[in-house]
Tab-separated table of C-alpha atoms in Angstrom:
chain	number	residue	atom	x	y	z
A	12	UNK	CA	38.087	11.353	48.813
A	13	UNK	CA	34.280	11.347	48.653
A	14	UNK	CA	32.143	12.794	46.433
A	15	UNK	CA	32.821	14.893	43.651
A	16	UNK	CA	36.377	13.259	44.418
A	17	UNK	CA	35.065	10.191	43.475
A	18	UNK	CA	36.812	10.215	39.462
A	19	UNK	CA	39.889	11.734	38.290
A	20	UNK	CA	39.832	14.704	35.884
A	21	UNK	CA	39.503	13.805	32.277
A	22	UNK	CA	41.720	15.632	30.628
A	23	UNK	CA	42.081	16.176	26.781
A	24	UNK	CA	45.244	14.589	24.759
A	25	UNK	CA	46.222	18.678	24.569
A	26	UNK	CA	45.670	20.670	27.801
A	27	UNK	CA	47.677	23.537	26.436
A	28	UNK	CA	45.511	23.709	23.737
A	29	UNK	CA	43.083	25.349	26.411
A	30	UNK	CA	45.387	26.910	28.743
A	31	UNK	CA	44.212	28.925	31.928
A	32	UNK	CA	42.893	32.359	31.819
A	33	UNK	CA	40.326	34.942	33.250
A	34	UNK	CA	36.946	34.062	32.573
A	35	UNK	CA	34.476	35.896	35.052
A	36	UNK	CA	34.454	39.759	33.814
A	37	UNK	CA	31.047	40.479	34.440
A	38	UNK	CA	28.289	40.447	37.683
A	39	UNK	CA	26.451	37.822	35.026
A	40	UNK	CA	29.567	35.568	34.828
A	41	UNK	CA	29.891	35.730	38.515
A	42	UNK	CA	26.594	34.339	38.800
A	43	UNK	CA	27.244	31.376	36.218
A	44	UNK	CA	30.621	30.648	38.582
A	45	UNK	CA	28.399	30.227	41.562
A	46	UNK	CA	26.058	27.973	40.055
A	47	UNK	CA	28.637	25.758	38.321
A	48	UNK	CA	30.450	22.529	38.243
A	49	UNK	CA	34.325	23.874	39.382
A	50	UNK	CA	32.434	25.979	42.145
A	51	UNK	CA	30.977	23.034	43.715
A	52	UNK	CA	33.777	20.831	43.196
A	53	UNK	CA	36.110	23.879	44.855
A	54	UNK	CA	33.735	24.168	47.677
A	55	UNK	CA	34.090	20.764	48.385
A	56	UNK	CA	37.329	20.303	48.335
A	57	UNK	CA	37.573	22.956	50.885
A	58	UNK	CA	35.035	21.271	53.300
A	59	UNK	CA	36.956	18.034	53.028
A	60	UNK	CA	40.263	19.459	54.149
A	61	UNK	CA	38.040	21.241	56.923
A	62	UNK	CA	37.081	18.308	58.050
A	63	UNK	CA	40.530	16.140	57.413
A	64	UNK	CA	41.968	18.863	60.019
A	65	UNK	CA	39.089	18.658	63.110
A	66	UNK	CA	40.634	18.220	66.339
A	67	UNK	CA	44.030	18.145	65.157
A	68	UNK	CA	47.223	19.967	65.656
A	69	UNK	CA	49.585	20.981	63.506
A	70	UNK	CA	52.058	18.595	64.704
A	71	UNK	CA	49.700	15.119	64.099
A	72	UNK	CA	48.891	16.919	60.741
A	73	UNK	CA	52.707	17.085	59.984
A	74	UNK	CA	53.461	13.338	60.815
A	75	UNK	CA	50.536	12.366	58.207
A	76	UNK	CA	51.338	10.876	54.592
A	77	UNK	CA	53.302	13.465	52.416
A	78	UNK	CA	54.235	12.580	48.610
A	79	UNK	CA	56.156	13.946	46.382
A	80	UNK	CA	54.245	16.827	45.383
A	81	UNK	CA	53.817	18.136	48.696
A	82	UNK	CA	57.154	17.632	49.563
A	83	UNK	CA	58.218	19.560	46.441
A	84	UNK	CA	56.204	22.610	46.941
A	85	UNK	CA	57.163	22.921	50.623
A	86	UNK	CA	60.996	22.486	49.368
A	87	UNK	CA	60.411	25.415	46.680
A	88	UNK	CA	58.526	27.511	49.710
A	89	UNK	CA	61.797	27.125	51.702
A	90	UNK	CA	63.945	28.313	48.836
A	91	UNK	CA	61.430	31.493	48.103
A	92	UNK	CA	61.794	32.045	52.373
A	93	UNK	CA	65.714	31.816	51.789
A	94	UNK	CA	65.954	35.025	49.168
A	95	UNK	CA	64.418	37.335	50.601
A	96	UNK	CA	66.975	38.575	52.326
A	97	UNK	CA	69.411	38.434	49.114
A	98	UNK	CA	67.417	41.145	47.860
A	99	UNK	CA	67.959	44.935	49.548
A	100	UNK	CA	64.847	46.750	50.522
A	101	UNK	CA	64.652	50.067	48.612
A	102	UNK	CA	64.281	53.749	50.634
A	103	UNK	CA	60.368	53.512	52.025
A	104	UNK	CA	60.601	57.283	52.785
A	105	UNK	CA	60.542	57.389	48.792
A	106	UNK	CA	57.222	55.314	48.056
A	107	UNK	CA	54.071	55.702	49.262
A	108	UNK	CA	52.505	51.776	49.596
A	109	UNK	CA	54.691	48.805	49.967
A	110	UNK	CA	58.465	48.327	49.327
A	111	UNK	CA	59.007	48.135	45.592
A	112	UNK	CA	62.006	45.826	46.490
A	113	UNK	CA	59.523	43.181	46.257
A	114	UNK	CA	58.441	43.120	42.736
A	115	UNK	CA	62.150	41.412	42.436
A	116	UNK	CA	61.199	39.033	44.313
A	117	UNK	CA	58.004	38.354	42.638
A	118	UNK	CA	59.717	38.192	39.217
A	119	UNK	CA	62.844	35.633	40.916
A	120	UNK	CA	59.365	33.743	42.144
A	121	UNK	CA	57.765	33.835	38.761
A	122	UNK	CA	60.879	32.978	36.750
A	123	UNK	CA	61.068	29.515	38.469
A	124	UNK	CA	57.180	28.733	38.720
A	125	UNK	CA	57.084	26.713	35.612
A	126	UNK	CA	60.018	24.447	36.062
A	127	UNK	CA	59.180	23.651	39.473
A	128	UNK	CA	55.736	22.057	38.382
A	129	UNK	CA	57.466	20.377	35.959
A	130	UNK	CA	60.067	18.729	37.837
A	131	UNK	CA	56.776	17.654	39.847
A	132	UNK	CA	54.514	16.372	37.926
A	133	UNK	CA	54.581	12.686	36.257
A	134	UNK	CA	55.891	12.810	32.522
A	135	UNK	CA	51.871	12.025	31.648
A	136	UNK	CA	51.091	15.163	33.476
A	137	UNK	CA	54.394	17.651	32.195
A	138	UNK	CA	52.115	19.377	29.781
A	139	UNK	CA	49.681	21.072	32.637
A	140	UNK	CA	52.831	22.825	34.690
A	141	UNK	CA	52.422	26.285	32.599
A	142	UNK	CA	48.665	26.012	33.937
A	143	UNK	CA	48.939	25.068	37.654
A	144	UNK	CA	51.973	28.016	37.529
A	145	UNK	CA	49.435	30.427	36.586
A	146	UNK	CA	47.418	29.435	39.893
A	147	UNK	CA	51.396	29.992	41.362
A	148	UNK	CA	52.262	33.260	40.246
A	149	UNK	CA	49.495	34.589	41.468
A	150	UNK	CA	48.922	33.014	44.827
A	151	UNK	CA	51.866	35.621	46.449
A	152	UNK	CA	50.340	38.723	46.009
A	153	UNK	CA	50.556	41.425	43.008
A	154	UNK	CA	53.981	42.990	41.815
A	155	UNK	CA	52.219	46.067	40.366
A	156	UNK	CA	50.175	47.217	43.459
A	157	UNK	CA	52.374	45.474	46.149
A	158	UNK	CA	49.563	43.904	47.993
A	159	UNK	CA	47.602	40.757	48.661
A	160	UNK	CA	44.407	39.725	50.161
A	161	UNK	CA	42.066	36.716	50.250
A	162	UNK	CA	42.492	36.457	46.267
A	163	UNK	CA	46.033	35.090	46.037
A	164	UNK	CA	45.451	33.049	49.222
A	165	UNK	CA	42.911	31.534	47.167
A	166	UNK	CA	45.454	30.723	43.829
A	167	UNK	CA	47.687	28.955	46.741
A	168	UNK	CA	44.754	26.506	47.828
A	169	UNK	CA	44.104	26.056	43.647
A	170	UNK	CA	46.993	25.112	43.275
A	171	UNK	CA	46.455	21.704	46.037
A	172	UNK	CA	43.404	21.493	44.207
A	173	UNK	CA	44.396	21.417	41.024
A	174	UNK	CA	47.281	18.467	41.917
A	175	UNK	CA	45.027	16.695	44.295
A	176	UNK	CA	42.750	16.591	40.883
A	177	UNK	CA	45.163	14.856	38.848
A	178	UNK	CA	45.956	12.724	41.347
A	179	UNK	CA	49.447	14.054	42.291
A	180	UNK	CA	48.667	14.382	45.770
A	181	UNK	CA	46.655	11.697	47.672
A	182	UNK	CA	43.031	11.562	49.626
A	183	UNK	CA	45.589	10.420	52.859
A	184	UNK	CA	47.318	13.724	52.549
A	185	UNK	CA	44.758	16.123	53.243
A	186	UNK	CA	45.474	17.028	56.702
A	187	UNK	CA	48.904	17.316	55.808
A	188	UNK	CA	48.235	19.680	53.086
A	189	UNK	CA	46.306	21.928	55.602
A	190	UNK	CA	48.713	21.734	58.223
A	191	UNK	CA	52.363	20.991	56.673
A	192	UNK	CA	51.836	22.613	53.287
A	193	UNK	CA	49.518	25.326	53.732
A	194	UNK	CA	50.660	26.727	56.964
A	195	UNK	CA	54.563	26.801	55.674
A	196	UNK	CA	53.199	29.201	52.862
A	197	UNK	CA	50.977	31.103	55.617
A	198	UNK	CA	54.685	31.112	57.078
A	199	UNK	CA	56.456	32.727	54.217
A	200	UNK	CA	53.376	35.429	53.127
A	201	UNK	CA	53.311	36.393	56.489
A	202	UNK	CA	57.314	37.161	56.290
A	203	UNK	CA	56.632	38.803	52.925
A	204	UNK	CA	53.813	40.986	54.049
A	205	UNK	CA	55.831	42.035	57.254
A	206	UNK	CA	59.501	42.701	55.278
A	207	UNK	CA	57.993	44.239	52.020
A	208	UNK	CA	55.201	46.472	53.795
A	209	UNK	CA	52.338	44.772	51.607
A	210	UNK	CA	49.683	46.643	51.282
A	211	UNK	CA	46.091	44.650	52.176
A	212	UNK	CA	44.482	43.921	48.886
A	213	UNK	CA	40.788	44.940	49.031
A	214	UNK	CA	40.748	45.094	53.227
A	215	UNK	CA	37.742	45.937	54.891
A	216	UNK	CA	40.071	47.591	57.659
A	217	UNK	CA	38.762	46.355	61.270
A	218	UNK	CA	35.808	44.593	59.886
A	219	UNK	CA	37.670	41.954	58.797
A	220	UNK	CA	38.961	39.127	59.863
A	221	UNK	CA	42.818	40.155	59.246
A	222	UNK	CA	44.286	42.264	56.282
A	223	UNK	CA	45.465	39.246	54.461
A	224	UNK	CA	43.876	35.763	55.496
A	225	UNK	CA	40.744	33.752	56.404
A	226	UNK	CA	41.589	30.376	55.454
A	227	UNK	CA	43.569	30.249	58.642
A	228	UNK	CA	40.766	30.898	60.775
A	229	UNK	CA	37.952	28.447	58.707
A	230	UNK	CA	40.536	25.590	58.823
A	231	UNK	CA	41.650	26.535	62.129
A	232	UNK	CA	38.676	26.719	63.876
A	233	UNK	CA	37.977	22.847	62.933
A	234	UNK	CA	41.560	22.005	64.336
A	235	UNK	CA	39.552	23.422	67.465
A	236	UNK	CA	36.205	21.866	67.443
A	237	UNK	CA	35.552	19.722	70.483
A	238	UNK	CA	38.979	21.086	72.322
A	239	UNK	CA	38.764	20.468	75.929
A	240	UNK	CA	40.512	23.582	77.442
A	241	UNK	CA	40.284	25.935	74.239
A	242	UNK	CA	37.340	27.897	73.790
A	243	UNK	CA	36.553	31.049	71.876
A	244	UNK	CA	36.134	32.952	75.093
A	245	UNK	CA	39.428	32.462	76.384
A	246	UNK	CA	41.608	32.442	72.787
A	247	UNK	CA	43.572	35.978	73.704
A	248	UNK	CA	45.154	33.912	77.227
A	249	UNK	CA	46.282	31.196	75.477
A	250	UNK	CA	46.684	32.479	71.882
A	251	UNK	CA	50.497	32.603	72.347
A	252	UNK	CA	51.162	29.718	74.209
A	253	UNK	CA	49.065	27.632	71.551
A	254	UNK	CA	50.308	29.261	67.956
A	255	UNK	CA	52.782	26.808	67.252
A	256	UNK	CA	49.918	23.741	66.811
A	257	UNK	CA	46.776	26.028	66.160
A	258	UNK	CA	46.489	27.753	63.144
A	259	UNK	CA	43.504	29.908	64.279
A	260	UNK	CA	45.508	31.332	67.666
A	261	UNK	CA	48.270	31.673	65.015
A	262	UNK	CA	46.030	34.309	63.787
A	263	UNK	CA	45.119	36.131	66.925
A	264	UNK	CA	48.505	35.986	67.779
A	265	UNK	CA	49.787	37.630	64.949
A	266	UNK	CA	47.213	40.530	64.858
A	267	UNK	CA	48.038	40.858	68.495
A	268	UNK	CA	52.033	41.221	67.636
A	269	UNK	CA	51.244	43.323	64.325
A	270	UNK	CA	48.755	45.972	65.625
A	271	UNK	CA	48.328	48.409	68.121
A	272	UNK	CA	45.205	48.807	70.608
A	273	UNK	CA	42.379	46.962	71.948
A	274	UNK	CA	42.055	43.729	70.515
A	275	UNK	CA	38.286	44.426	70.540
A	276	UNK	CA	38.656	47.616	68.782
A	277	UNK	CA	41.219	46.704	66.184
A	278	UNK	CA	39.558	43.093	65.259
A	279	UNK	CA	36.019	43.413	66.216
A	280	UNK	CA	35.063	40.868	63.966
A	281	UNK	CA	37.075	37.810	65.865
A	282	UNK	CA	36.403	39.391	69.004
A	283	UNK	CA	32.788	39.162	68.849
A	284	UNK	CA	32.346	35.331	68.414
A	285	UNK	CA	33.817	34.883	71.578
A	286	UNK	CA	30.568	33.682	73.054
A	287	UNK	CA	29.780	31.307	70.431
A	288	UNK	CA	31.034	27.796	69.915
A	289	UNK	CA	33.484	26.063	67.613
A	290	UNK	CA	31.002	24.683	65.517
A	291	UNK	CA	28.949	27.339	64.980
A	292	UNK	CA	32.509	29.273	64.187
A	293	UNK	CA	33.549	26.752	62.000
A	294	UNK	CA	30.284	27.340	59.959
A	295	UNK	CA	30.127	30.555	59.956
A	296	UNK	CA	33.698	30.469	58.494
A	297	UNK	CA	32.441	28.853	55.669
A	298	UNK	CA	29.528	31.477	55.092
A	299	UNK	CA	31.927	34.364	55.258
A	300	UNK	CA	34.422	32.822	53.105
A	301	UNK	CA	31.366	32.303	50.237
A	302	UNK	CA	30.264	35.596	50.452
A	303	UNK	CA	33.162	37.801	51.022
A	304	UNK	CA	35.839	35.974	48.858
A	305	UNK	CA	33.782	33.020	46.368
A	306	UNK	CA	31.382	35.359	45.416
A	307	UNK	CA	32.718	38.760	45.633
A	308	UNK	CA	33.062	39.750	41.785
A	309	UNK	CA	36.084	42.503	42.733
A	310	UNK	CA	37.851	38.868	44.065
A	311	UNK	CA	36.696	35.909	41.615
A	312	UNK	CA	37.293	38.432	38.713
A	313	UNK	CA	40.667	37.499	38.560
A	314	UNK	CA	40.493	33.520	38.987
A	315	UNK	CA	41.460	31.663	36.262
A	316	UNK	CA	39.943	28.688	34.200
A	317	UNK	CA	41.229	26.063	32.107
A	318	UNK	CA	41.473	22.276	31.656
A	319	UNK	CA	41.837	21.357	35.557
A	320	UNK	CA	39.828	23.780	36.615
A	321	UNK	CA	37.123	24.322	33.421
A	322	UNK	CA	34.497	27.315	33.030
A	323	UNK	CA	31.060	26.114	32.932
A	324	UNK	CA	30.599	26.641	28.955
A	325	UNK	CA	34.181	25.049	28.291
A	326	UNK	CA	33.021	21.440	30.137
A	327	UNK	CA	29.966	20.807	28.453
């Protein structure tokens, strides 16, 4: 990968020496996260699989390069898809917010987050699994609230970062990360947040994009860019017919299917860049996801830091 890809991550003899935890508590930290190293290294990472992914459906992405990493976490995604239906759903009538059924499956999901990373990772690298499982646990929403948002979505795409870091996955599988990997665990949270009622952590309601996602729609707008027949003016006629290889009518389509009304009226947002262009979508993707996820304090506040992924102080 280019730049800041350019070196692995030196990492000391003892990682768990330093292990992962919550580093930005204050509107002053926030600001030192924004102007450091691991920001711009994030950022990055995320405009390289935007780009890996222009043009692209999701069924070239899946016949790209996938090691063993990749095919591990997909594997483990399967078997957290196959028990959800071993556990029973408890009486809704009874609780006011989401189905408390799922905080079993969160702790069944927890319970195995730390082996799986280490069956994954190369004996060299056995010592960072407890670390990249903290990125895990959190990255399906939270067992105490029953929700998720943007925030755990985020701890999903840390954990690709933090194994494309120590070179566990390759620069050749980045579209297949976006478009194998990712969208099989868009797959499962959007299963979880249908059949345990999760609530939408920190939603802006209409004005946003939906309750839960926006990588969907940054990455899937550059699977987009430069489409011959697709344009943002006519995504509601096809967005059905084109879900299966576009992760952005995925999105549309799902809202559609989920919630009631006027497309307009329930998802203004989407519905008003309808007479713009894929580009200038793509980029303003981007923009939104820096200022209403990367740099929202209520949303970074509970990122963690560590030896992958070090606080600015901690790396000097």
């Amino acid at each position: 990968m280019s730049a800041p890809w350019a070196k692995p991550t030196v990492l000391p003899e003892d990682p768990l020496d330093k292990p992962a935890r919550k580093r930005i508590r204050t509107k002053v930290d926030c600001d030192k996260w924004l102007k450091g190293n691991s920001y711009v290294q994030l950022t990055a990472f995320l405009s390289i699989l935007n780009d890996s992914v222009k043009g692209m459906t999701a069924t070239e992405g899946q016949a790209k390069p996938k090691g063993t990493a990749l095919k591990g976490i997909e594997d483990h995604i399967d078997e957290l898809y196959s028990i959800i239906d071993d556990i029973p759903l408890q009486d809704l009538s009874q609780q006011r917010y989401g189905n408390k059924a799922f905080k079993t499956w969160h702790a069944r999901m927890c319970d195995k987050s730390i082996p799986v990373f280490e069956n994954l990772l190369p004996d060299k690298h056995k010592s960072l699994a407890p670390e990249i499982a903290v990125y895990w646990k959190d990255a399906f929403g939270n067992d105490t609230r029953i929700d998720y948002g943007t925030g755990h979505e985020l701890n999903f795409v840390m954990v690709l970062y933090c194994l494309t870091k120590i070179e566990c996955i390759q620069a050749d599988e980045s579209a297949t990360m976006v478009l194998s990997t990712f969208r099989k665990y868009i797959h499962l949270m959007r299963r979880l947040q249908s059949h345990y009622s999760l609530e939408p952590a920190g939603s802006k309601g209409v004005w946003g994009l939906d309750d839960y996602h926006h990588l969907t729609f940054y990455w899937g707008s550059s699977q987009l860019l430069d489409h011959p027949s697709i344009t943002p003016d006519n995504v509601l006629r096809v967005c059905a017919e084109g879900a299966s290889e576009y992760m952005y009518l995925e999105g549309i389509n799902w809202i559609r299917t989920n919630k009631t009304g006027n497309f307009s009226e329930c998802s203004p947002t989407l519905a008003s860049l309808s007479p713009l262009g894929w580009t200038k979508i793509n980029k303003g993707m981007f923009k939104m996801y820096h200022g209403e996820v990367l740099a929202q304090w209520p949303v970074v506040q509970h990122l963690c830091f560590g030896t992958i992924f070090p606080w600015a102080e901690d790396a000097e």
